[in-house]
């Protein structure tokens, strides 16, 4: 489970999350534009072939690193990239014993 927290702000105070499903490597500019505008990016690469998805995720990771941002893998082919004003805190859910809700 990942939790988004913004330094000194709640996400309801103007921070945005953008979902990007790129069709090709040329769509990577959308990722950079969003990060530079202090928006979090959920990058969905599930529908791309492995080689293209790898190139795009590498580009996004490099761009995020360059702005001192953060990244997290949410699932197969789905990633979260945030600018440095938004921190990702990953926490593992504690399983509940059987029969308890």
PDB file of C-alpha atoms in Angstrom, residues 10-95:
ATOM      1  CA  UNK A  10      -2.620  17.887   2.097  1.00  0.00           C
ATOM      2  CA  UNK A  11      -3.323  16.555  -1.389  1.00  0.00           C
ATOM      3  CA  UNK A  12      -6.647  18.371  -1.308  1.00  0.00           C
ATOM      4  CA  UNK A  13      -4.862  21.732  -1.281  1.00  0.00           C
ATOM      5  CA  UNK A  14      -4.127  21.872  -4.986  1.00  0.00           C
ATOM      6  CA  UNK A  15      -1.873  18.916  -5.761  1.00  0.00           C
ATOM      7  CA  UNK A  16      -2.883  16.890  -8.769  1.00  0.00           C
ATOM      8  CA  UNK A  17      -2.382  13.302  -9.852  1.00  0.00           C
ATOM      9  CA  UNK A  18      -2.152  12.683 -13.596  1.00  0.00           C
ATOM     10  CA  UNK A  19      -2.692   9.240 -15.136  1.00  0.00           C
ATOM     11  CA  UNK A  20      -0.638   8.764 -18.294  1.00  0.00           C
ATOM     12  CA  UNK A  21      -1.023   5.812 -20.672  1.00  0.00           C
ATOM     13  CA  UNK A  22       1.627   6.520 -23.294  1.00  0.00           C
ATOM     14  CA  UNK A  23       1.260   5.110 -26.809  1.00  0.00           C
ATOM     15  CA  UNK A  24       4.927   5.606 -27.738  1.00  0.00           C
ATOM     16  CA  UNK A  25       8.228   7.015 -26.538  1.00  0.00           C
ATOM     17  CA  UNK A  26       7.252  10.447 -27.882  1.00  0.00           C
ATOM     18  CA  UNK A  27       4.614  10.704 -25.141  1.00  0.00           C
ATOM     19  CA  UNK A  28       7.329  10.929 -22.468  1.00  0.00           C
ATOM     20  CA  UNK A  29       7.209  14.715 -22.688  1.00  0.00           C
ATOM     21  CA  UNK A  30       3.830  14.514 -20.911  1.00  0.00           C
ATOM     22  CA  UNK A  31       5.548  12.881 -17.932  1.00  0.00           C
ATOM     23  CA  UNK A  32       8.208  15.579 -17.683  1.00  0.00           C
ATOM     24  CA  UNK A  33       5.680  18.397 -18.077  1.00  0.00           C
ATOM     25  CA  UNK A  34       3.527  17.000 -15.270  1.00  0.00           C
ATOM     26  CA  UNK A  35       6.463  16.483 -12.896  1.00  0.00           C
ATOM     27  CA  UNK A  36       7.819  19.963 -13.569  1.00  0.00           C
ATOM     28  CA  UNK A  37       4.339  21.335 -12.759  1.00  0.00           C
ATOM     29  CA  UNK A  38       4.533  19.553  -9.345  1.00  0.00           C
ATOM     30  CA  UNK A  39       1.970  16.925 -10.331  1.00  0.00           C
ATOM     31  CA  UNK A  40       2.171  13.276  -9.357  1.00  0.00           C
ATOM     32  CA  UNK A  41       2.144  10.863 -12.298  1.00  0.00           C
ATOM     33  CA  UNK A  42       0.633   7.404 -12.402  1.00  0.00           C
ATOM     34  CA  UNK A  43       2.256   5.799 -15.426  1.00  0.00           C
ATOM     35  CA  UNK A  44       0.345   2.863 -16.905  1.00  0.00           C
ATOM     36  CA  UNK A  45       2.487   0.821 -19.303  1.00  0.00           C
ATOM     37  CA  UNK A  46       0.403  -2.366 -19.263  1.00  0.00           C
ATOM     38  CA  UNK A  47      -0.646  -2.156 -22.916  1.00  0.00           C
ATOM     39  CA  UNK A  48       2.868  -1.599 -24.352  1.00  0.00           C
ATOM     40  CA  UNK A  49       5.392  -4.214 -25.435  1.00  0.00           C
ATOM     41  CA  UNK A  50       8.114  -4.923 -22.892  1.00  0.00           C
ATOM     42  CA  UNK A  51      10.944  -3.110 -24.714  1.00  0.00           C
ATOM     43  CA  UNK A  52       8.939   0.110 -25.217  1.00  0.00           C
ATOM     44  CA  UNK A  53       7.614   0.012 -21.644  1.00  0.00           C
ATOM     45  CA  UNK A  54      11.149  -0.392 -20.304  1.00  0.00           C
ATOM     46  CA  UNK A  55      12.434   2.602 -22.278  1.00  0.00           C
ATOM     47  CA  UNK A  56       9.564   4.796 -21.093  1.00  0.00           C
ATOM     48  CA  UNK A  57       9.887   3.744 -17.447  1.00  0.00           C
ATOM     49  CA  UNK A  58      13.662   4.338 -17.597  1.00  0.00           C
ATOM     50  CA  UNK A  59      13.054   7.812 -19.029  1.00  0.00           C
ATOM     51  CA  UNK A  60      10.471   8.602 -16.341  1.00  0.00           C
ATOM     52  CA  UNK A  61      12.785   7.321 -13.602  1.00  0.00           C
ATOM     53  CA  UNK A  62      15.666   9.432 -14.907  1.00  0.00           C
ATOM     54  CA  UNK A  63      13.481  12.521 -15.152  1.00  0.00           C
ATOM     55  CA  UNK A  64      12.202  11.963 -11.630  1.00  0.00           C
ATOM     56  CA  UNK A  65      15.735  11.488 -10.296  1.00  0.00           C
ATOM     57  CA  UNK A  66      16.867  14.701 -12.017  1.00  0.00           C
ATOM     58  CA  UNK A  67      14.291  16.750 -10.090  1.00  0.00           C
ATOM     59  CA  UNK A  68      14.941  14.915  -6.784  1.00  0.00           C
ATOM     60  CA  UNK A  69      11.524  13.279  -7.016  1.00  0.00           C
ATOM     61  CA  UNK A  70      10.299   9.892  -5.847  1.00  0.00           C
ATOM     62  CA  UNK A  71       9.094   6.731  -7.527  1.00  0.00           C
ATOM     63  CA  UNK A  72       7.245   3.563  -6.623  1.00  0.00           C
ATOM     64  CA  UNK A  73       6.017   0.506  -8.480  1.00  0.00           C
ATOM     65  CA  UNK A  74       2.290   0.037  -7.928  1.00  0.00           C
ATOM     66  CA  UNK A  75       1.856  -3.163  -9.936  1.00  0.00           C
ATOM     67  CA  UNK A  76       2.815  -4.889 -13.173  1.00  0.00           C
ATOM     68  CA  UNK A  77       3.430  -2.079 -15.624  1.00  0.00           C
ATOM     69  CA  UNK A  78       2.042   0.633 -13.318  1.00  0.00           C
ATOM     70  CA  UNK A  79       4.319   3.158 -11.597  1.00  0.00           C
ATOM     71  CA  UNK A  80       3.981   6.294  -9.474  1.00  0.00           C
ATOM     72  CA  UNK A  81       6.366   9.205 -10.008  1.00  0.00           C
ATOM     73  CA  UNK A  82       6.188  12.330  -7.860  1.00  0.00           C
ATOM     74  CA  UNK A  83       8.035  15.649  -7.775  1.00  0.00           C
ATOM     75  CA  UNK A  84      10.151  16.437  -4.728  1.00  0.00           C
ATOM     76  CA  UNK A  85       7.272  18.308  -3.030  1.00  0.00           C
ATOM     77  CA  UNK A  86       5.300  15.057  -2.732  1.00  0.00           C
ATOM     78  CA  UNK A  87       6.746  12.175  -0.742  1.00  0.00           C
ATOM     79  CA  UNK A  88       5.711   8.532  -1.153  1.00  0.00           C
ATOM     80  CA  UNK A  89       5.445   6.561   2.068  1.00  0.00           C
ATOM     81  CA  UNK A  90       5.125   2.846   1.409  1.00  0.00           C
ATOM     82  CA  UNK A  91       3.537   0.744   4.090  1.00  0.00           C
ATOM     83  CA  UNK A  92       2.764  -2.939   4.113  1.00  0.00           C
ATOM     84  CA  UNK A  93      -0.716  -3.882   5.261  1.00  0.00           C
ATOM     85  CA  UNK A  94      -0.790  -6.202   8.265  1.00  0.00           C
ATOM     86  CA  UNK A  95      -2.871  -9.296   7.494  1.00  0.00           C
TER      87      UNK A  95
END
